[in-house]
Amino acid sequence: MTEDGHEVRALVRPTSVLCPPSSVVRSQQGSALVIALWVLLVLAILIGTFAYDMRIESEVTTYARNRYKAEYLARAGVEWAKLALAKKVADPGEGGELILEEGDDEVLAIAALNISRGVGVSGVKKELGEGTFELSLLPEEGRRNVNKLEDADWEEILDQANVPEELWPELIDCFNDWIDEGDAMRLNGAESDDSFYKGRGYKCKNAPLDTVEELLLIKGFHEGIVFGEPAEKPDEPPLLGIAPWLTTWGEGKVNVNTASAEVLLTIPDIEQESVDEILERRNGVDGDPNTMDDGIKDLGQIPGLTAAMSERLSVSERKYVRVISMGEVNDVRYGVWAILQADGGNTKAVFWREEQMP
């Protein structure tokens, strides 16, 4: 109250308004910190996700680019093979020197020379751009033409593949019924009226096989016989599979300069000693493949071969050539498998398959 008697009232604001309690301040600060942490976490997740997506996209793009490069490298290998088949190289004969023209690739020239002799060429590796292709050229006559096999040939093949002997008569007769004309059934064979074919809804082809895989359509043949499988019992040998020894191209004679030991052993009455001699002699004096002295030129050089065996063999058949080309860029691999018909100066593909390799 003042001196003149008037009452004076002071305006006092509540303490809670002018100065909030410390607990409220701490609560607000804690909330702000939590929000800031959540913001930082969300940003970190977004940045991490973005970086991961960028890395994945980069890897996918790089892989796709390498895959296409490997694919075209494999195809380039086939073109190199065609060049080797078409190239004319003078045979220097035994002890002679290979005459190269200016700019000639010696590896290509030797490959052309050997393939002209009917000798297989394998493991040729060439760098191109950022990658490489690895190539093999193998006369298809190094395999048995399945359409020209006689019963004695089949017995040797099935024996070599560990097929039980009691199955041979049915397999051989069913195969012959499949490829011959007419519906006359052999003793152990099967024609279109057999329940096996009726149950599967198709008839006997009565024509030669177009592919080795077609064997699976014939009564008695199954995956194990054609492609191999482990033994069912511990004391039994595995089925080795006959497909790697067979083809549907060629005139039927086996080219000794490219045939495997397994294929050579399917020739009736041939002995292991003769096969070993063939494998040793065809690599020439130096014993190394893909060199200038490769190839057996005369079957008379091989001891133990009878006239009947020699009739089934050849040293130079190579009308059809199997080309296996593998392109590779930074561990990404792509393969091409082709059969080229090399008839005179013309080369054309009669079979082609390609796929990415693991």
Short mmCIF file of C-alpha atoms in Angstrom, two decimals:
data_model
loop_
_atom_site.label_atom_id
_atom_site.label_comp_id
_atom_site.label_asym_id
_atom_site.label_seq_id
_atom_site.Cartn_x
_atom_site.Cartn_y
_atom_site.Cartn_z
CA MET A 1 0.00 0.00 0.00
CA THR A 2 1.32 3.44 -0.91
CA GLU A 3 1.57 6.48 1.36
CA ASP A 4 -1.68 7.91 0.02
CA GLY A 5 -3.51 4.74 0.96
CA HIS A 6 -3.72 3.08 -2.43
CA GLU A 7 -3.15 -0.63 -2.65
CA VAL A 8 -0.45 -1.78 -5.03
CA ARG A 9 -0.58 -5.30 -6.42
CA ALA A 10 2.45 -6.86 -8.07
CA LEU A 11 1.91 -9.02 -11.16
CA VAL A 12 3.73 -12.20 -10.49
CA ARG A 13 3.87 -14.89 -13.23
CA PRO A 14 3.76 -18.50 -12.18
CA THR A 15 7.14 -20.09 -11.76
CA SER A 16 6.15 -22.88 -14.15
CA VAL A 17 5.73 -20.39 -16.96
CA LEU A 18 8.83 -18.32 -16.43
CA CYS A 19 11.20 -21.21 -15.68
CA PRO A 20 10.09 -24.78 -16.49
CA PRO A 21 11.17 -27.49 -14.09
CA SER A 22 14.43 -29.29 -14.89
CA SER A 23 12.59 -32.60 -15.42
CA VAL A 24 10.59 -31.08 -18.29
CA VAL A 25 13.73 -29.72 -19.91
CA ARG A 26 15.44 -33.09 -19.66
CA SER A 27 12.37 -34.77 -21.15
CA GLN A 28 12.36 -32.42 -24.12
CA GLN A 29 16.07 -32.88 -24.67
CA GLY A 30 15.67 -36.67 -24.52
CA SER A 31 12.86 -36.61 -27.06
CA ALA A 32 14.93 -34.50 -29.40
CA LEU A 33 17.84 -36.90 -29.04
CA VAL A 34 15.65 -39.91 -29.80
CA ILE A 35 14.22 -38.17 -32.85
CA ALA A 36 17.71 -37.26 -34.02
CA LEU A 37 18.88 -40.84 -33.55
CA TRP A 38 15.91 -42.17 -35.50
CA VAL A 39 16.61 -39.71 -38.29
CA LEU A 40 20.25 -40.78 -38.38
CA LEU A 41 19.21 -44.46 -38.38
CA VAL A 42 16.76 -43.96 -41.25
CA LEU A 43 19.38 -42.01 -43.20
CA ALA A 44 21.96 -44.74 -42.56
CA ILE A 45 19.52 -47.41 -43.76
CA LEU A 46 18.67 -45.40 -46.87
CA ILE A 47 22.32 -44.75 -47.65
CA GLY A 48 23.24 -48.39 -47.00
CA THR A 49 20.40 -49.65 -49.17
CA PHE A 50 21.34 -47.25 -51.94
CA ALA A 51 25.00 -48.29 -51.76
CA TYR A 52 24.05 -52.00 -51.74
CA ASP A 53 21.75 -51.54 -54.74
CA MET A 54 24.48 -49.66 -56.56
CA ARG A 55 26.97 -52.44 -55.83
CA ILE A 56 24.55 -55.17 -56.95
CA GLU A 57 23.65 -53.28 -60.11
CA SER A 58 27.33 -52.75 -60.83
CA GLU A 59 28.09 -56.46 -60.33
CA VAL A 60 25.12 -57.53 -62.47
CA THR A 61 26.12 -55.13 -65.22
CA THR A 62 29.74 -56.27 -65.09
CA TYR A 63 28.71 -59.93 -65.12
CA ALA A 64 26.36 -59.38 -68.08
CA ARG A 65 29.08 -57.54 -69.97
CA ASN A 66 31.59 -60.33 -69.29
CA ARG A 67 29.04 -62.96 -70.27
CA TYR A 68 28.43 -61.35 -73.65
CA LYS A 69 32.14 -60.96 -74.22
CA ALA A 70 32.71 -64.63 -73.35
CA GLU A 71 29.88 -65.64 -75.70
CA TYR A 72 31.40 -63.80 -78.63
CA LEU A 73 34.85 -65.09 -77.80
CA ALA A 74 33.49 -68.64 -78.02
CA ARG A 75 31.94 -67.84 -81.38
CA ALA A 76 35.22 -66.27 -82.47
CA GLY A 77 36.87 -69.59 -81.67
CA VAL A 78 34.52 -71.34 -84.10
CA GLU A 79 35.44 -68.80 -86.79
CA TRP A 80 39.12 -69.51 -86.06
CA ALA A 81 38.35 -73.21 -86.53
CA LYS A 82 36.68 -72.50 -89.89
CA LEU A 83 39.78 -70.58 -90.95
CA ALA A 84 41.97 -73.54 -89.97
CA LEU A 85 39.77 -75.90 -92.00
CA ALA A 86 39.89 -73.65 -95.06
CA LYS A 87 43.58 -72.72 -94.92
CA LYS A 88 45.91 -74.51 -97.32
CA VAL A 89 49.32 -75.35 -95.89
CA ALA A 90 52.00 -77.24 -97.79
CA ASP A 91 52.91 -80.44 -95.97
CA PRO A 92 56.69 -80.31 -95.43
CA GLY A 93 56.87 -84.07 -94.96
CA GLU A 94 58.94 -85.85 -92.36
CA GLY A 95 61.80 -83.66 -91.10
CA GLY A 96 60.81 -80.73 -93.32
CA GLU A 97 60.21 -77.16 -92.25
CA LEU A 98 56.83 -75.49 -92.30
CA ILE A 99 56.73 -72.69 -94.85
CA LEU A 100 54.89 -69.66 -93.50
CA GLU A 101 53.74 -66.70 -95.50
CA GLU A 102 54.31 -63.20 -94.19
CA GLY A 103 51.94 -62.46 -91.32
CA ASP A 104 51.00 -66.11 -90.86
CA ASP A 105 50.08 -67.35 -87.40
CA GLU A 106 52.25 -70.40 -86.75
CA VAL A 107 49.70 -71.97 -84.38
CA LEU A 108 46.98 -71.59 -87.01
CA ALA A 109 49.25 -72.98 -89.72
CA ILE A 110 50.15 -76.08 -87.66
CA ALA A 111 46.48 -76.60 -86.78
CA ALA A 112 45.53 -76.33 -90.46
CA LEU A 113 48.26 -78.79 -91.42
CA ASN A 114 47.29 -81.34 -88.80
CA ILE A 115 43.56 -81.14 -89.42
CA SER A 116 44.22 -81.63 -93.15
CA ARG A 117 45.98 -84.89 -92.20
CA GLY A 118 42.97 -85.96 -90.13
CA VAL A 119 44.79 -85.29 -86.87
CA GLY A 120 42.83 -83.82 -83.97
CA VAL A 121 43.86 -80.45 -82.57
CA SER A 122 43.13 -79.77 -78.89
CA GLY A 123 43.78 -77.14 -76.24
CA VAL A 124 44.58 -74.25 -78.59
CA LYS A 125 44.33 -71.09 -76.49
CA LYS A 126 44.23 -67.60 -77.96
CA GLU A 127 44.01 -64.20 -76.27
CA LEU A 128 41.56 -61.77 -77.80
CA GLY A 129 40.63 -58.43 -76.28
CA GLU A 130 40.01 -58.77 -72.55
CA GLY A 131 39.63 -62.56 -72.59
CA THR A 132 40.59 -65.81 -74.25
CA PHE A 133 39.08 -68.69 -76.14
CA GLU A 134 40.23 -72.29 -75.87
CA LEU A 135 39.57 -74.53 -78.83
CA SER A 136 39.59 -78.15 -79.93
CA LEU A 137 39.03 -79.46 -83.46
CA LEU A 138 38.38 -83.20 -83.52
CA PRO A 139 37.41 -85.13 -86.63
CA GLU A 140 34.01 -86.64 -85.85
CA GLU A 141 35.19 -89.87 -87.43
CA GLY A 142 37.07 -90.43 -84.19
CA ARG A 143 33.73 -91.84 -82.96
CA ARG A 144 31.66 -94.80 -84.13
CA ASN A 145 28.78 -93.97 -86.46
CA VAL A 146 25.86 -95.54 -84.59
CA ASN A 147 23.86 -96.04 -87.79
CA LYS A 148 26.59 -98.18 -89.35
CA LEU A 149 27.32 -100.51 -86.44
CA GLU A 150 27.14 -104.24 -86.97
CA ASP A 151 26.13 -106.69 -84.25
CA ALA A 152 29.78 -107.49 -83.47
CA ASP A 153 30.47 -103.76 -83.03
CA TRP A 154 27.54 -103.42 -80.65
CA GLU A 155 28.80 -106.31 -78.55
CA GLU A 156 32.20 -104.66 -78.17
CA ILE A 157 30.62 -101.28 -77.32
CA LEU A 158 28.23 -102.71 -74.75
CA ASP A 159 31.02 -104.77 -73.22
CA GLN A 160 33.28 -101.73 -73.01
CA ALA A 161 30.46 -99.80 -71.27
CA ASN A 162 29.94 -102.57 -68.66
CA VAL A 163 26.39 -103.29 -69.83
CA PRO A 164 25.38 -106.76 -68.53
CA GLU A 165 25.75 -109.36 -71.27
CA GLU A 166 22.24 -110.73 -70.79
CA LEU A 167 20.87 -107.39 -72.06
CA TRP A 168 22.84 -107.36 -75.30
CA PRO A 169 20.48 -109.41 -77.53
CA GLU A 170 17.47 -107.21 -76.74
CA LEU A 171 19.40 -103.94 -77.10
CA ILE A 172 20.94 -104.93 -80.44
CA ASP A 173 17.71 -106.31 -81.96
CA CYS A 174 15.60 -103.39 -80.73
CA PHE A 175 18.11 -100.93 -82.20
CA ASN A 176 18.10 -102.71 -85.57
CA ASP A 177 14.28 -102.82 -85.59
CA TRP A 178 14.24 -99.07 -84.90
CA ILE A 179 16.46 -98.08 -87.84
CA ASP A 180 15.54 -100.63 -90.52
CA GLU A 181 12.65 -100.30 -92.95
CA GLY A 182 9.53 -102.38 -92.55
CA ASP A 183 7.80 -103.95 -89.56
CA ALA A 184 9.43 -107.38 -89.48
CA MET A 185 10.47 -107.95 -85.86
CA ARG A 186 13.70 -109.66 -84.86
CA LEU A 187 13.77 -112.42 -82.25
CA ASN A 188 14.57 -110.10 -79.33
CA GLY A 189 13.48 -106.88 -80.98
CA ALA A 190 10.39 -104.65 -80.96
CA GLU A 191 8.38 -102.92 -83.65
CA SER A 192 5.65 -100.28 -83.40
CA ASP A 193 3.04 -102.79 -82.18
CA ASP A 194 5.11 -103.56 -79.07
CA SER A 195 3.55 -102.47 -75.78
CA PHE A 196 6.65 -100.39 -75.01
CA TYR A 197 5.98 -98.05 -77.96
CA LYS A 198 2.20 -98.16 -77.64
CA GLY A 199 2.45 -97.08 -74.01
CA ARG A 200 4.59 -94.09 -74.99
CA GLY A 201 2.48 -93.05 -77.92
CA TYR A 202 5.03 -93.22 -80.75
CA LYS A 203 6.11 -95.68 -83.42
CA CYS A 204 9.45 -97.11 -84.50
CA LYS A 205 11.27 -94.61 -86.68
CA ASN A 206 12.34 -97.18 -89.32
CA ALA A 207 15.11 -94.79 -90.31
CA PRO A 208 18.64 -93.91 -89.13
CA LEU A 209 19.14 -91.90 -85.94
CA ASP A 210 19.59 -88.16 -86.30
CA THR A 211 21.27 -87.76 -82.90
CA VAL A 212 22.86 -90.12 -80.40
CA GLU A 213 20.33 -88.97 -77.77
CA GLU A 214 17.61 -90.61 -79.87
CA LEU A 215 18.78 -93.94 -78.45
CA LEU A 216 16.69 -93.11 -75.38
CA LEU A 217 13.54 -93.60 -77.46
CA ILE A 218 14.43 -97.22 -78.24
CA LYS A 219 13.19 -100.09 -76.10
CA GLY A 220 15.84 -101.33 -73.68
CA PHE A 221 18.01 -98.21 -73.74
CA HIS A 222 17.94 -95.92 -70.72
CA GLU A 223 19.91 -93.00 -69.28
CA GLY A 224 22.46 -95.25 -67.59
CA ILE A 225 23.33 -97.16 -70.76
CA VAL A 226 23.51 -94.03 -72.90
CA PHE A 227 25.10 -91.54 -70.50
CA GLY A 228 26.39 -93.69 -67.64
CA GLU A 229 25.43 -94.15 -63.99
CA PRO A 230 26.97 -95.50 -60.76
CA ALA A 231 26.72 -99.19 -59.96
CA GLU A 232 23.67 -100.32 -58.02
CA LYS A 233 25.72 -102.81 -55.98
CA PRO A 234 29.24 -102.45 -54.53
CA ASP A 235 30.55 -105.49 -56.43
CA GLU A 236 29.27 -104.28 -59.83
CA PRO A 237 31.12 -101.92 -62.20
CA PRO A 238 29.44 -98.61 -63.10
CA LEU A 239 27.80 -98.12 -66.48
CA LEU A 240 30.23 -95.93 -68.40
CA GLY A 241 27.79 -94.59 -70.97
CA ILE A 242 28.13 -95.18 -74.71
CA ALA A 243 27.23 -91.67 -75.94
CA PRO A 244 30.81 -90.25 -75.89
CA TRP A 245 31.92 -93.00 -78.30
CA LEU A 246 29.15 -92.55 -80.85
CA THR A 247 28.11 -90.13 -83.57
CA THR A 248 25.62 -89.95 -86.41
CA TRP A 249 28.04 -88.41 -88.92
CA GLY A 250 30.71 -89.96 -91.09
CA GLU A 251 31.04 -93.01 -93.30
CA GLY A 252 31.70 -95.45 -90.47
CA LYS A 253 35.48 -95.79 -90.49
CA VAL A 254 37.29 -94.81 -87.29
CA ASN A 255 40.03 -92.19 -87.58
CA VAL A 256 42.95 -93.54 -85.51
CA ASN A 257 44.54 -90.09 -85.33
CA THR A 258 41.78 -88.71 -83.12
CA ALA A 259 39.85 -91.64 -81.63
CA SER A 260 40.05 -92.22 -77.88
CA ALA A 261 41.40 -95.46 -76.45
CA GLU A 262 37.85 -96.46 -75.48
CA VAL A 263 36.61 -96.02 -79.06
CA LEU A 264 39.55 -97.95 -80.51
CA LEU A 265 38.85 -100.82 -78.14
CA THR A 266 35.34 -101.16 -79.61
CA ILE A 267 36.87 -102.38 -82.88
CA PRO A 268 36.27 -106.17 -82.91
CA ASP A 269 39.38 -108.24 -82.09
CA ILE A 270 41.72 -105.27 -81.61
CA GLU A 271 44.23 -105.77 -78.80
CA GLN A 272 45.29 -103.31 -76.10
CA GLU A 273 48.89 -103.41 -77.40
CA SER A 274 47.77 -102.13 -80.80
CA VAL A 275 45.73 -99.36 -79.19
CA ASP A 276 48.70 -98.29 -77.04
CA GLU A 277 50.89 -98.22 -80.15
CA ILE A 278 48.37 -96.02 -81.97
CA LEU A 279 48.13 -93.56 -79.09
CA GLU A 280 51.92 -93.28 -78.87
CA ARG A 281 52.70 -93.02 -82.56
CA ARG A 282 50.09 -90.41 -83.46
CA ASN A 283 51.84 -87.75 -81.33
CA GLY A 284 54.94 -88.02 -83.50
CA VAL A 285 58.57 -88.42 -82.56
CA ASP A 286 58.51 -85.59 -80.02
CA GLY A 287 55.52 -87.14 -78.24
CA ASP A 288 53.76 -83.78 -77.97
CA PRO A 289 50.32 -83.07 -79.45
CA ASN A 290 49.63 -80.08 -81.72
CA THR A 291 53.09 -80.16 -83.29
CA MET A 292 54.18 -80.54 -86.88
CA ASP A 293 55.14 -84.22 -86.76
CA ASP A 294 51.76 -85.43 -85.47
CA GLY A 295 49.74 -88.14 -87.14
CA ILE A 296 49.91 -91.75 -88.33
CA LYS A 297 50.11 -91.81 -92.10
CA ASP A 298 50.08 -95.55 -92.70
CA LEU A 299 48.13 -98.20 -90.79
CA GLY A 300 50.89 -100.63 -91.74
CA GLN A 301 53.02 -98.92 -89.08
CA ILE A 302 50.79 -100.41 -86.37
CA PRO A 303 51.68 -103.95 -85.37
CA GLY A 304 48.87 -106.40 -84.68
CA LEU A 305 46.31 -104.91 -87.07
CA THR A 306 44.72 -107.47 -89.38
CA ALA A 307 43.22 -106.67 -92.77
CA ALA A 308 39.73 -106.93 -91.25
CA MET A 309 40.61 -104.39 -88.58
CA SER A 310 42.22 -102.05 -91.07
CA GLU A 311 39.01 -102.05 -93.11
CA ARG A 312 37.28 -100.41 -90.16
CA LEU A 313 40.02 -97.81 -89.63
CA SER A 314 41.28 -94.66 -91.33
CA VAL A 315 44.17 -92.26 -90.85
CA SER A 316 42.69 -89.16 -92.47
CA GLU A 317 38.86 -89.16 -92.40
CA ARG A 318 37.69 -85.70 -91.41
CA LYS A 319 34.70 -84.74 -93.49
CA TYR A 320 32.97 -83.78 -90.24
CA VAL A 321 34.83 -81.93 -87.49
CA ARG A 322 33.65 -81.43 -83.92
CA VAL A 323 34.56 -77.95 -82.68
CA ILE A 324 34.54 -77.20 -78.96
CA SER A 325 35.19 -73.53 -78.20
CA MET A 326 35.23 -72.01 -74.70
CA GLY A 327 35.31 -68.24 -74.28
CA GLU A 328 36.36 -66.78 -70.94
CA VAL A 329 36.44 -63.25 -69.51
CA ASN A 330 37.20 -62.68 -65.81
CA ASP A 331 36.15 -66.22 -64.81
CA VAL A 332 32.89 -66.02 -66.80
CA ARG A 333 32.82 -68.90 -69.32
CA TYR A 334 30.66 -69.63 -72.35
CA GLY A 335 30.83 -72.68 -74.60
CA VAL A 336 29.95 -73.54 -78.18
CA TRP A 337 29.75 -77.11 -79.48
CA ALA A 338 29.45 -77.48 -83.24
CA ILE A 339 29.80 -80.10 -85.94
CA LEU A 340 31.23 -78.55 -89.09
CA GLN A 341 30.99 -80.28 -92.44
CA ALA A 342 34.25 -79.57 -94.20
CA ASP A 343 33.66 -80.74 -97.75
CA GLY A 344 36.25 -79.30 -100.10
CA GLY A 345 36.39 -75.53 -99.79
CA ASN A 346 32.93 -75.27 -98.24
CA THR A 347 32.41 -75.37 -94.48
CA LYS A 348 28.97 -75.36 -92.91
CA ALA A 349 27.55 -76.14 -89.48
CA VAL A 350 25.32 -79.23 -89.30
CA PHE A 351 24.97 -79.11 -85.52
CA TRP A 352 25.21 -76.22 -83.07
CA ARG A 353 24.75 -75.90 -79.32
CA GLU A 354 25.89 -73.19 -76.95
CA GLU A 355 25.42 -72.36 -73.29
CA GLN A 356 26.98 -70.55 -70.37
CA MET A 357 29.34 -72.67 -68.31
CA PRO A 358 29.38 -72.79 -64.49
#
